[in-house]
CSV table of C-alpha atoms in Angstrom, one decimal:
chain,number,residue,atom,x,y,z
M,63,UNK,CA,99.8,42.3,13.7
M,64,UNK,CA,97.5,39.4,11.9
M,65,UNK,CA,95.2,38.8,14.9
M,66,UNK,CA,95.1,42.4,14.8
M,67,UNK,CA,94.6,42.9,11.5
M,68,UNK,CA,91.8,39.9,11.5
M,69,UNK,CA,90.0,41.6,14.5
M,70,UNK,CA,89.6,44.9,12.7
M,71,UNK,CA,88.3,43.2,9.9
M,72,UNK,CA,85.9,40.9,12.0
M,73,UNK,CA,84.7,44.6,13.7
M,74,UNK,CA,84.8,46.5,10.8
M,75,UNK,CA,82.0,43.8,9.0
M,76,UNK,CA,80.0,43.8,12.0
M,77,UNK,CA,79.8,47.7,11.8
M,78,UNK,CA,78.7,47.6,8.0
M,79,UNK,CA,76.4,44.8,8.3
M,80,UNK,CA,75.0,46.9,11.3
M,81,UNK,CA,75.1,50.7,9.6
M,82,UNK,CA,73.4,48.9,6.7
M,83,UNK,CA,70.9,47.3,8.3
M,84,UNK,CA,69.7,50.7,10.7
M,85,UNK,CA,70.1,53.3,7.2
M,86,UNK,CA,67.8,49.7,5.5
M,87,UNK,CA,65.2,50.1,8.2
M,88,UNK,CA,64.8,53.8,8.3
M,89,UNK,CA,64.4,54.2,4.8
M,90,UNK,CA,61.4,51.7,4.9
M,91,UNK,CA,57.7,53.9,4.1
M,92,UNK,CA,55.6,53.6,6.5
M,93,UNK,CA,52.8,51.6,5.9
M,94,UNK,CA,49.8,53.3,4.4
M,95,UNK,CA,46.5,51.4,6.3
M,96,UNK,CA,42.8,52.2,3.9
M,97,UNK,CA,39.9,51.3,5.2
M,98,UNK,CA,37.6,49.7,2.4
M,99,UNK,CA,34.0,49.0,3.4
M,100,UNK,CA,32.5,45.8,1.2
M,101,UNK,CA,29.6,42.8,1.3
M,102,UNK,CA,30.2,39.8,2.4
M,103,UNK,CA,28.7,36.4,2.2
M,104,UNK,CA,27.3,35.6,5.2
M,105,UNK,CA,26.3,31.6,6.1
M,106,UNK,CA,23.5,31.3,8.8
M,107,UNK,CA,23.9,28.0,10.7
M,108,UNK,CA,20.9,27.5,13.0
M,109,UNK,CA,21.2,25.1,15.5
M,110,UNK,CA,18.6,22.4,15.6
M,111,UNK,CA,17.7,20.0,18.4
M,112,UNK,CA,17.5,16.2,16.8
M,113,UNK,CA,14.6,14.3,18.4
M,114,UNK,CA,14.9,10.9,18.2
M,115,UNK,CA,11.4,9.4,16.6
M,116,UNK,CA,9.9,6.5,17.7
M,117,UNK,CA,7.1,4.3,16.3
M,118,UNK,CA,5.6,2.5,18.6
M,119,UNK,CA,2.7,-0.4,16.8
M,120,UNK,CA,0.7,-1.8,18.8
M,121,UNK,CA,-1.2,-4.8,17.7
M,122,UNK,CA,-4.3,-5.2,18.9
M,123,UNK,CA,-6.6,-8.6,18.0
M,124,UNK,CA,-10.6,-8.5,17.7
M,125,UNK,CA,-12.9,-11.2,16.8
M,126,UNK,CA,-15.8,-10.1,14.9
M,127,UNK,CA,-18.3,-12.7,14.0
M,128,UNK,CA,-19.0,-12.2,10.1
M,129,UNK,CA,-22.9,-11.7,10.7
M,130,UNK,CA,-24.7,-12.9,6.9
M,131,UNK,CA,-28.0,-11.8,5.4
M,132,UNK,CA,-29.1,-14.6,6.6
M,133,UNK,CA,-28.6,-14.9,10.0
M,134,UNK,CA,-25.9,-17.4,9.3
M,135,UNK,CA,-22.5,-16.6,10.8
M,136,UNK,CA,-21.2,-16.7,7.2
M,137,UNK,CA,-22.4,-17.9,4.4
M,138,UNK,CA,-24.2,-21.2,3.8
M,139,UNK,CA,-25.9,-23.8,2.6
M,140,UNK,CA,-30.2,-23.9,3.4
M,141,UNK,CA,-30.7,-26.3,6.6
M,142,UNK,CA,-33.7,-27.6,4.8
M,143,UNK,CA,-35.2,-28.1,1.8
M,144,UNK,CA,-38.5,-26.5,3.6
M,145,UNK,CA,-36.2,-23.3,4.3
M,146,UNK,CA,-34.6,-23.6,-0.2
M,147,UNK,CA,-38.3,-23.2,-0.7
M,148,UNK,CA,-39.2,-20.4,1.4
M,149,UNK,CA,-36.3,-18.6,0.2
M,150,UNK,CA,-37.0,-19.2,-3.6
M,151,UNK,CA,-40.5,-18.2,-3.1
M,152,UNK,CA,-39.6,-14.8,-1.8
M,153,UNK,CA,-36.2,-14.5,-4.9
M,154,UNK,CA,-38.1,-12.6,-7.8
M,155,UNK,CA,-35.8,-14.3,-10.4
M,156,UNK,CA,-38.4,-16.5,-12.0
M,157,UNK,CA,-40.7,-13.6,-12.3
M,158,UNK,CA,-38.4,-11.8,-15.2
M,159,UNK,CA,-39.4,-12.4,-18.9
M,160,UNK,CA,-38.0,-15.2,-20.8
M,161,UNK,CA,-36.1,-12.5,-23.8
M,162,UNK,CA,-34.9,-14.7,-26.2
M,163,UNK,CA,-31.3,-14.5,-26.7
M,164,UNK,CA,-30.7,-11.2,-24.4
M,165,UNK,CA,-32.2,-12.7,-21.3
M,166,UNK,CA,-32.2,-16.8,-21.2
M,167,UNK,CA,-31.2,-19.8,-18.7
M,168,UNK,CA,-27.9,-19.1,-18.2
M,169,UNK,CA,-28.6,-15.0,-16.9
M,170,UNK,CA,-31.8,-17.3,-14.6
M,171,UNK,CA,-28.6,-19.2,-13.5
M,172,UNK,CA,-26.6,-16.8,-13.1
M,173,UNK,CA,-29.3,-14.2,-11.3
M,174,UNK,CA,-30.2,-16.7,-8.6
M,175,UNK,CA,-27.1,-17.5,-7.8
M,176,UNK,CA,-26.1,-13.8,-7.1
M,177,UNK,CA,-29.3,-13.7,-5.3
M,178,UNK,CA,-28.8,-16.2,-3.3
M,179,UNK,CA,-25.0,-14.9,-2.5
M,180,UNK,CA,-26.7,-11.4,-1.6
M,181,UNK,CA,-28.8,-12.8,1.2
M,182,UNK,CA,-25.3,-15.1,2.1
M,183,UNK,CA,-26.3,-18.9,0.9
M,184,UNK,CA,-25.0,-21.0,-1.6
M,185,UNK,CA,-26.2,-21.5,-4.5
M,186,UNK,CA,-23.6,-23.0,-7.9
M,187,UNK,CA,-24.6,-22.7,-11.8
M,188,UNK,CA,-24.0,-25.5,-13.8
M,189,UNK,CA,-25.4,-26.7,-16.7
M,190,UNK,CA,-26.4,-29.9,-18.6
M,191,UNK,CA,-25.8,-30.3,-22.5
M,192,UNK,CA,-27.2,-32.7,-24.2
M,193,UNK,CA,-27.3,-33.6,-28.4
M,194,UNK,CA,-30.1,-30.7,-28.5
M,195,UNK,CA,-28.1,-28.1,-26.9
M,196,UNK,CA,-27.2,-26.8,-23.2
M,197,UNK,CA,-29.6,-25.7,-20.1
M,198,UNK,CA,-27.9,-24.0,-17.5
M,199,UNK,CA,-29.4,-24.6,-13.8
M,200,UNK,CA,-28.6,-23.8,-10.3
M,201,UNK,CA,-27.1,-26.6,-7.3
M,202,UNK,CA,-27.0,-26.0,-3.9
M,203,UNK,CA,-26.2,-29.0,-1.1
M,204,UNK,CA,-29.2,-29.4,1.6
M,205,UNK,CA,-28.4,-32.6,4.3
M,206,UNK,CA,-25.7,-34.1,2.4
M,207,UNK,CA,-27.9,-33.8,-1.1
M,208,UNK,CA,-27.1,-32.4,-4.2
M,209,UNK,CA,-30.0,-29.9,-5.3
M,210,UNK,CA,-31.2,-29.2,-9.4
M,211,UNK,CA,-33.1,-25.7,-9.2
M,212,UNK,CA,-34.5,-24.9,-12.0
M,213,UNK,CA,-34.4,-20.6,-11.9
M,214,UNK,CA,-37.3,-20.1,-14.0
M,215,UNK,CA,-39.9,-22.4,-12.7
M,216,UNK,CA,-38.4,-22.0,-8.9
M,217,UNK,CA,-38.7,-26.0,-8.9
M,218,UNK,CA,-36.1,-27.9,-7.3
M,219,UNK,CA,-35.5,-31.5,-7.1
M,220,UNK,CA,-33.1,-34.1,-5.5
M,221,UNK,CA,-30.8,-35.1,-8.5
M,222,UNK,CA,-27.6,-37.1,-6.4
M,223,UNK,CA,-26.8,-38.2,-2.5
M,224,UNK,CA,-23.3,-37.7,-1.6
M,225,UNK,CA,-23.9,-39.0,2.1
């Protein structure tokens, strides 16, 4: 009898569970479906094809001869005493009027040097000082000899042997 009571109890519990579940499900309201129109931000992603950029460097070596105004391949010393005298004769530095402190020996020397460089010749400036003062002049090398040039008079004289 005990077995029968346990079986009835289990069957009763199962029936109650099933009845309760069926009753609970039938009591759930139907879901309400609402249609809502709402703007949603959209991000547009464009696909980009990446092309690998390659830089090609080509080194081109070109030899360009540099010719100065004197016709030499580059700046040069005068080839001869007569070439220096000829250039000095056409240069007009010695014709600039002396103007005391405004245009004096250093200005003549600087002007003669700049004119020589413009024409492709090497001439430099130099100065000699004594107890009575200083004087500026130009120098150049001709055939291994150092020549002094007085820019105010175009006088050129050999000053030192470099050979």
